[in-house]
Amino acid sequence: MLNKGDYVHVLDENEEGTVIKVQGDLITIETKDGFVLNYSKRELLKVNREAVDEISSATSRGMIEDALQDKVGPKKRSFTKEKRSRKDEFVLEVDLHIEKLTKDYARLEKYDMLTLQLDAARGQLEFAIRNRIPRIVFIHGVGEGILKAELEYLFSRYPEVVAEDANYQKYGLGATQIYIKQNPR
């Protein structure tokens, strides 16, 4: 119940003032700026003027917002959630740079390096197919493009594999991403 002289805040506006007239449901207030405004009773919130003067405006705003939340009620929560498979989140990354595959790469011929890289790629690809891993990123580097071309040939021999360039922002130009199509068991 609001009475003449009560200090109030307007709920949906950034206004506050003192009640100067009460006529049923219509309340007339004088704002702190000197304006005379009319509101209905349910648009106003009675506050303790001394408390408002003592507390900083930021804190009082927080109290008002809390009071508003109490009047408004709780928000309804949405329970729809995007369903994801745990396997879709996992991406196997295979770095085919020769220094990552062997310690004594300096004494290898280029043909031996390429063979070692392709054997590693084939082994990881077959591992992913066996374990039903849907995506693999092969990091091969830019170089002369020989390893990339050989990888494309290797992937073309597997009908369940689809190859494309990997995410440029993350890997640059030197990576190929493959998707493995899998039949449900």
PDB file of C-alpha atoms in Angstrom:
ATOM      1  CA  MET A   1       0.000   0.000   0.000  1.00  0.00           C
ATOM      2  CA  LEU A   2       1.445   3.347  -1.056  1.00  0.00           C
ATOM      3  CA  ASN A   3       0.857   6.561   0.888  1.00  0.00           C
ATOM      4  CA  LYS A   4       1.613  10.234   0.330  1.00  0.00           C
ATOM      5  CA  GLY A   5       5.294  10.896   1.109  1.00  0.00           C
ATOM      6  CA  ASP A   6       6.534   7.382   0.234  1.00  0.00           C
ATOM      7  CA  TYR A   7       9.663   7.143  -1.925  1.00  0.00           C
ATOM      8  CA  VAL A   8       9.170   4.920  -4.981  1.00  0.00           C
ATOM      9  CA  HIS A   9      10.985   3.593  -8.063  1.00  0.00           C
ATOM     10  CA  VAL A  10       9.204   3.099 -11.373  1.00  0.00           C
ATOM     11  CA  LEU A  11       9.558  -0.557 -12.417  1.00  0.00           C
ATOM     12  CA  ASP A  12       9.964  -0.298 -16.193  1.00  0.00           C
ATOM     13  CA  GLU A  13      11.683   3.103 -16.316  1.00  0.00           C
ATOM     14  CA  ASN A  14      14.706   4.747 -14.801  1.00  0.00           C
ATOM     15  CA  GLU A  15      12.598   7.063 -12.637  1.00  0.00           C
ATOM     16  CA  GLU A  16      12.198   7.555  -8.915  1.00  0.00           C
ATOM     17  CA  GLY A  17      10.432  10.073  -6.761  1.00  0.00           C
ATOM     18  CA  THR A  18       8.075  10.883  -3.902  1.00  0.00           C
ATOM     19  CA  VAL A  19       4.343  10.077  -3.888  1.00  0.00           C
ATOM     20  CA  ILE A  20       2.384  13.343  -3.793  1.00  0.00           C
ATOM     21  CA  LYS A  21      -1.139  12.051  -4.495  1.00  0.00           C
ATOM     22  CA  VAL A  22      -2.991   8.731  -4.240  1.00  0.00           C
ATOM     23  CA  GLN A  23      -6.319   8.300  -6.083  1.00  0.00           C
ATOM     24  CA  GLY A  24      -7.359   4.646  -5.986  1.00  0.00           C
ATOM     25  CA  ASP A  25      -5.035   2.829  -8.406  1.00  0.00           C
ATOM     26  CA  LEU A  26      -3.582   6.066  -9.863  1.00  0.00           C
ATOM     27  CA  ILE A  27      -0.477   7.351  -8.069  1.00  0.00           C
ATOM     28  CA  THR A  28       1.052  10.760  -8.772  1.00  0.00           C
ATOM     29  CA  ILE A  29       4.764  11.155  -8.030  1.00  0.00           C
ATOM     30  CA  GLU A  30       7.202  14.046  -8.164  1.00  0.00           C
ATOM     31  CA  THR A  31      10.542  12.855  -9.573  1.00  0.00           C
ATOM     32  CA  LYS A  32      13.853  13.987  -8.138  1.00  0.00           C
ATOM     33  CA  ASP A  33      14.135  16.219 -11.220  1.00  0.00           C
ATOM     34  CA  GLY A  34      10.874  17.979 -10.329  1.00  0.00           C
ATOM     35  CA  PHE A  35       8.548  16.384 -12.892  1.00  0.00           C
ATOM     36  CA  VAL A  36       5.025  15.313 -11.861  1.00  0.00           C
ATOM     37  CA  LEU A  37       4.098  11.921 -13.377  1.00  0.00           C
ATOM     38  CA  ASN A  38       1.153   9.523 -13.016  1.00  0.00           C
ATOM     39  CA  TYR A  39       1.536   5.733 -12.696  1.00  0.00           C
ATOM     40  CA  SER A  40      -0.638   2.817 -11.666  1.00  0.00           C
ATOM     41  CA  LYS A  41       0.105   1.127  -8.334  1.00  0.00           C
ATOM     42  CA  ARG A  42       1.592  -1.989  -9.924  1.00  0.00           C
ATOM     43  CA  GLU A  43       4.197   0.059 -11.827  1.00  0.00           C
ATOM     44  CA  LEU A  44       5.784   1.386  -8.632  1.00  0.00           C
ATOM     45  CA  LEU A  45       8.052  -0.126  -6.008  1.00  0.00           C
ATOM     46  CA  LYS A  46       8.255   1.437  -2.540  1.00  0.00           C
ATOM     47  CA  VAL A  47      11.838   1.835  -1.272  1.00  0.00           C
ATOM     48  CA  ASN A  48      13.401   3.239   1.891  1.00  0.00           C
ATOM     49  CA  ARG A  49      14.656   6.735   1.006  1.00  0.00           C
ATOM     50  CA  GLU A  50      17.358   6.754   3.674  1.00  0.00           C
ATOM     51  CA  ALA A  51      18.727   3.483   2.367  1.00  0.00           C
ATOM     52  CA  VAL A  52      18.756   4.855  -1.182  1.00  0.00           C
ATOM     53  CA  ASP A  53      20.642   7.970  -0.059  1.00  0.00           C
ATOM     54  CA  GLU A  54      23.240   5.949   1.860  1.00  0.00           C
ATOM     55  CA  ILE A  55      23.890   3.301  -0.789  1.00  0.00           C
ATOM     56  CA  SER A  56      25.569   4.121  -4.078  1.00  0.00           C
ATOM     57  CA  SER A  57      23.317   4.240  -7.100  1.00  0.00           C
ATOM     58  CA  ALA A  58      24.930   1.097  -8.554  1.00  0.00           C
ATOM     59  CA  THR A  59      24.121  -0.892  -5.457  1.00  0.00           C
ATOM     60  CA  SER A  60      20.585   0.448  -5.255  1.00  0.00           C
ATOM     61  CA  ARG A  61      20.144  -0.426  -8.935  1.00  0.00           C
ATOM     62  CA  GLY A  62      21.140  -3.991  -8.029  1.00  0.00           C
ATOM     63  CA  MET A  63      18.590  -4.060  -5.186  1.00  0.00           C
ATOM     64  CA  ILE A  64      15.908  -2.729  -7.502  1.00  0.00           C
ATOM     65  CA  GLU A  65      16.771  -5.304 -10.149  1.00  0.00           C
ATOM     66  CA  ASP A  66      16.560  -8.053  -7.505  1.00  0.00           C
ATOM     67  CA  ALA A  67      13.170  -6.756  -6.407  1.00  0.00           C
ATOM     68  CA  LEU A  68      12.064  -6.610 -10.028  1.00  0.00           C
ATOM     69  CA  GLN A  69      13.151 -10.215 -10.545  1.00  0.00           C
ATOM     70  CA  ASP A  70      11.102 -11.233  -7.498  1.00  0.00           C
ATOM     71  CA  LYS A  71       8.029  -9.513  -8.950  1.00  0.00           C
ATOM     72  CA  VAL A  72       8.563 -10.842 -12.468  1.00  0.00           C
ATOM     73  CA  GLY A  73       9.168 -14.427 -11.390  1.00  0.00           C
ATOM     74  CA  PRO A  74      11.652 -16.992 -12.630  1.00  0.00           C
ATOM     75  CA  LYS A  75      12.507 -17.301 -16.288  1.00  0.00           C
ATOM     76  CA  LYS A  76      11.346 -20.403 -18.037  1.00  0.00           C
ATOM     77  CA  ARG A  77      14.239 -22.613 -19.004  1.00  0.00           C
ATOM     78  CA  SER A  78      14.566 -24.205 -22.360  1.00  0.00           C
ATOM     79  CA  PHE A  79      15.465 -27.864 -22.162  1.00  0.00           C
ATOM     80  CA  THR A  80      16.233 -28.431 -25.813  1.00  0.00           C
ATOM     81  CA  LYS A  81      19.851 -29.346 -26.172  1.00  0.00           C
ATOM     82  CA  GLU A  82      21.849 -30.071 -29.268  1.00  0.00           C
ATOM     83  CA  LYS A  83      22.697 -33.728 -29.293  1.00  0.00           C
ATOM     84  CA  ARG A  84      26.242 -34.562 -30.211  1.00  0.00           C
ATOM     85  CA  SER A  85      28.043 -37.799 -30.428  1.00  0.00           C
ATOM     86  CA  ARG A  86      31.262 -38.011 -28.455  1.00  0.00           C
ATOM     87  CA  LYS A  87      32.974 -39.415 -31.535  1.00  0.00           C
ATOM     88  CA  ASP A  88      32.040 -36.315 -33.567  1.00  0.00           C
ATOM     89  CA  GLU A  89      33.963 -34.106 -31.156  1.00  0.00           C
ATOM     90  CA  PHE A  90      37.183 -36.125 -31.427  1.00  0.00           C
ATOM     91  CA  VAL A  91      39.457 -35.436 -34.385  1.00  0.00           C
ATOM     92  CA  LEU A  92      42.566 -37.553 -34.786  1.00  0.00           C
ATOM     93  CA  GLU A  93      45.498 -35.380 -35.853  1.00  0.00           C
ATOM     94  CA  VAL A  94      48.419 -37.120 -37.530  1.00  0.00           C
ATOM     95  CA  ASP A  95      51.575 -35.072 -38.104  1.00  0.00           C
ATOM     96  CA  LEU A  96      53.466 -36.531 -41.067  1.00  0.00           C
ATOM     97  CA  HIS A  97      56.489 -34.255 -40.884  1.00  0.00           C
ATOM     98  CA  ILE A  98      59.494 -36.546 -41.126  1.00  0.00           C
ATOM     99  CA  GLU A  99      61.145 -35.186 -37.969  1.00  0.00           C
ATOM    100  CA  LYS A 100      58.048 -36.271 -35.995  1.00  0.00           C
ATOM    101  CA  LEU A 101      58.225 -39.830 -37.351  1.00  0.00           C
ATOM    102  CA  THR A 102      61.897 -40.716 -36.917  1.00  0.00           C
ATOM    103  CA  LYS A 103      64.979 -39.377 -35.131  1.00  0.00           C
ATOM    104  CA  ASP A 104      67.551 -40.228 -37.787  1.00  0.00           C
ATOM    105  CA  TYR A 105      65.805 -38.689 -40.803  1.00  0.00           C
ATOM    106  CA  ALA A 106      68.938 -36.844 -41.939  1.00  0.00           C
ATOM    107  CA  ARG A 107      70.510 -40.037 -43.348  1.00  0.00           C
ATOM    108  CA  LEU A 108      67.353 -41.111 -45.246  1.00  0.00           C
ATOM    109  CA  GLU A 109      66.852 -40.660 -48.961  1.00  0.00           C
ATOM    110  CA  LYS A 110      63.793 -38.727 -50.144  1.00  0.00           C
ATOM    111  CA  TYR A 111      62.143 -41.925 -51.384  1.00  0.00           C
ATOM    112  CA  ASP A 112      62.615 -43.566 -47.967  1.00  0.00           C
ATOM    113  CA  MET A 113      61.168 -40.501 -46.223  1.00  0.00           C
ATOM    114  CA  LEU A 114      58.107 -40.523 -48.467  1.00  0.00           C
ATOM    115  CA  THR A 115      57.616 -44.269 -47.958  1.00  0.00           C
ATOM    116  CA  LEU A 116      57.850 -43.850 -44.171  1.00  0.00           C
ATOM    117  CA  GLN A 117      55.324 -40.992 -44.249  1.00  0.00           C
ATOM    118  CA  LEU A 118      52.867 -42.945 -46.421  1.00  0.00           C
ATOM    119  CA  ASP A 119      53.188 -46.061 -44.235  1.00  0.00           C
ATOM    120  CA  ALA A 120      52.415 -43.944 -41.173  1.00  0.00           C
ATOM    121  CA  ALA A 121      49.403 -42.386 -42.910  1.00  0.00           C
ATOM    122  CA  ARG A 122      48.096 -45.796 -44.060  1.00  0.00           C
ATOM    123  CA  GLY A 123      48.508 -47.247 -40.568  1.00  0.00           C
ATOM    124  CA  GLN A 124      46.650 -44.349 -38.932  1.00  0.00           C
ATOM    125  CA  LEU A 125      43.895 -44.491 -41.548  1.00  0.00           C
ATOM    126  CA  GLU A 126      43.328 -48.210 -41.008  1.00  0.00           C
ATOM    127  CA  PHE A 127      43.418 -47.693 -37.236  1.00  0.00           C
ATOM    128  CA  ALA A 128      40.685 -45.041 -37.582  1.00  0.00           C
ATOM    129  CA  ILE A 129      38.548 -47.295 -39.779  1.00  0.00           C
ATOM    130  CA  ARG A 130      38.874 -50.200 -37.313  1.00  0.00           C
ATOM    131  CA  ASN A 131      38.030 -47.999 -34.311  1.00  0.00           C
ATOM    132  CA  ARG A 132      35.246 -46.102 -36.076  1.00  0.00           C
ATOM    133  CA  ILE A 133      36.886 -42.676 -35.765  1.00  0.00           C
ATOM    134  CA  PRO A 134      34.964 -40.435 -38.185  1.00  0.00           C
ATOM    135  CA  ARG A 135      37.549 -37.689 -38.848  1.00  0.00           C
ATOM    136  CA  ILE A 136      41.298 -37.494 -39.232  1.00  0.00           C
ATOM    137  CA  VAL A 137      43.513 -34.524 -40.089  1.00  0.00           C
ATOM    138  CA  PHE A 138      46.793 -35.379 -41.768  1.00  0.00           C
ATOM    139  CA  ILE A 139      49.307 -32.564 -41.359  1.00  0.00           C
ATOM    140  CA  HIS A 140      51.717 -32.893 -44.274  1.00  0.00           C
ATOM    141  CA  GLY A 141      53.081 -29.378 -44.741  1.00  0.00           C
ATOM    142  CA  VAL A 142      53.182 -27.315 -47.914  1.00  0.00           C
ATOM    143  CA  GLY A 143      56.510 -28.377 -49.479  1.00  0.00           C
ATOM    144  CA  GLU A 144      56.582 -29.413 -53.126  1.00  0.00           C
ATOM    145  CA  GLY A 145      53.204 -31.175 -52.925  1.00  0.00           C
ATOM    146  CA  ILE A 146      54.493 -34.709 -53.550  1.00  0.00           C
ATOM    147  CA  LEU A 147      53.328 -36.070 -50.178  1.00  0.00           C
ATOM    148  CA  LYS A 148      49.922 -34.414 -50.606  1.00  0.00           C
ATOM    149  CA  ALA A 149      49.481 -35.951 -54.047  1.00  0.00           C
ATOM    150  CA  GLU A 150      50.482 -39.397 -52.750  1.00  0.00           C
ATOM    151  CA  LEU A 151      48.038 -39.038 -49.839  1.00  0.00           C
ATOM    152  CA  GLU A 152      45.217 -38.163 -52.240  1.00  0.00           C
ATOM    153  CA  TYR A 153      46.024 -41.297 -54.236  1.00  0.00           C
ATOM    154  CA  LEU A 154      46.080 -43.364 -51.020  1.00  0.00           C
ATOM    155  CA  PHE A 155      42.706 -42.003 -49.884  1.00  0.00           C
ATOM    156  CA  SER A 156      41.126 -42.642 -53.291  1.00  0.00           C
ATOM    157  CA  ARG A 157      41.731 -46.396 -52.808  1.00  0.00           C
ATOM    158  CA  TYR A 158      39.351 -46.430 -49.822  1.00  0.00           C
ATOM    159  CA  PRO A 159      35.708 -46.057 -50.958  1.00  0.00           C
ATOM    160  CA  GLU A 160      34.529 -45.039 -47.475  1.00  0.00           C
ATOM    161  CA  VAL A 161      36.953 -42.080 -47.285  1.00  0.00           C
ATOM    162  CA  VAL A 162      36.188 -38.518 -48.392  1.00  0.00           C
ATOM    163  CA  ALA A 163      39.169 -36.134 -48.426  1.00  0.00           C
ATOM    164  CA  GLU A 164      39.231 -32.337 -48.427  1.00  0.00           C
ATOM    165  CA  ASP A 165      41.537 -29.515 -47.360  1.00  0.00           C
ATOM    166  CA  ALA A 166      41.573 -29.044 -43.581  1.00  0.00           C
ATOM    167  CA  ASN A 167      40.538 -25.871 -41.761  1.00  0.00           C
ATOM    168  CA  TYR A 168      42.793 -23.147 -43.154  1.00  0.00           C
ATOM    169  CA  GLN A 169      42.605 -20.979 -40.021  1.00  0.00           C
ATOM    170  CA  LYS A 170      43.815 -23.797 -37.806  1.00  0.00           C
ATOM    171  CA  TYR A 171      46.226 -25.736 -40.055  1.00  0.00           C
ATOM    172  CA  GLY A 172      47.102 -23.444 -42.949  1.00  0.00           C
ATOM    173  CA  LEU A 173      47.564 -24.926 -46.416  1.00  0.00           C
ATOM    174  CA  GLY A 174      49.546 -27.963 -45.296  1.00  0.00           C
ATOM    175  CA  ALA A 175      46.823 -30.287 -44.023  1.00  0.00           C
ATOM    176  CA  THR A 176      44.171 -32.624 -45.407  1.00  0.00           C
ATOM    177  CA  GLN A 177      41.069 -33.679 -43.507  1.00  0.00           C
ATOM    178  CA  ILE A 178      39.303 -36.933 -44.232  1.00  0.00           C
ATOM    179  CA  TYR A 179      35.860 -38.179 -43.254  1.00  0.00           C
ATOM    180  CA  ILE A 180      35.274 -41.875 -42.926  1.00  0.00           C
ATOM    181  CA  LYS A 181      31.761 -42.954 -43.863  1.00  0.00           C
ATOM    182  CA  GLN A 182      30.661 -45.662 -41.492  1.00  0.00           C
ATOM    183  CA  ASN A 183      27.825 -48.139 -41.610  1.00  0.00           C
ATOM    184  CA  PRO A 184      25.956 -48.657 -38.331  1.00  0.00           C
ATOM    185  CA  ARG A 185      26.704 -51.973 -36.682  1.00  0.00           C
TER     186      ARG A 185
END
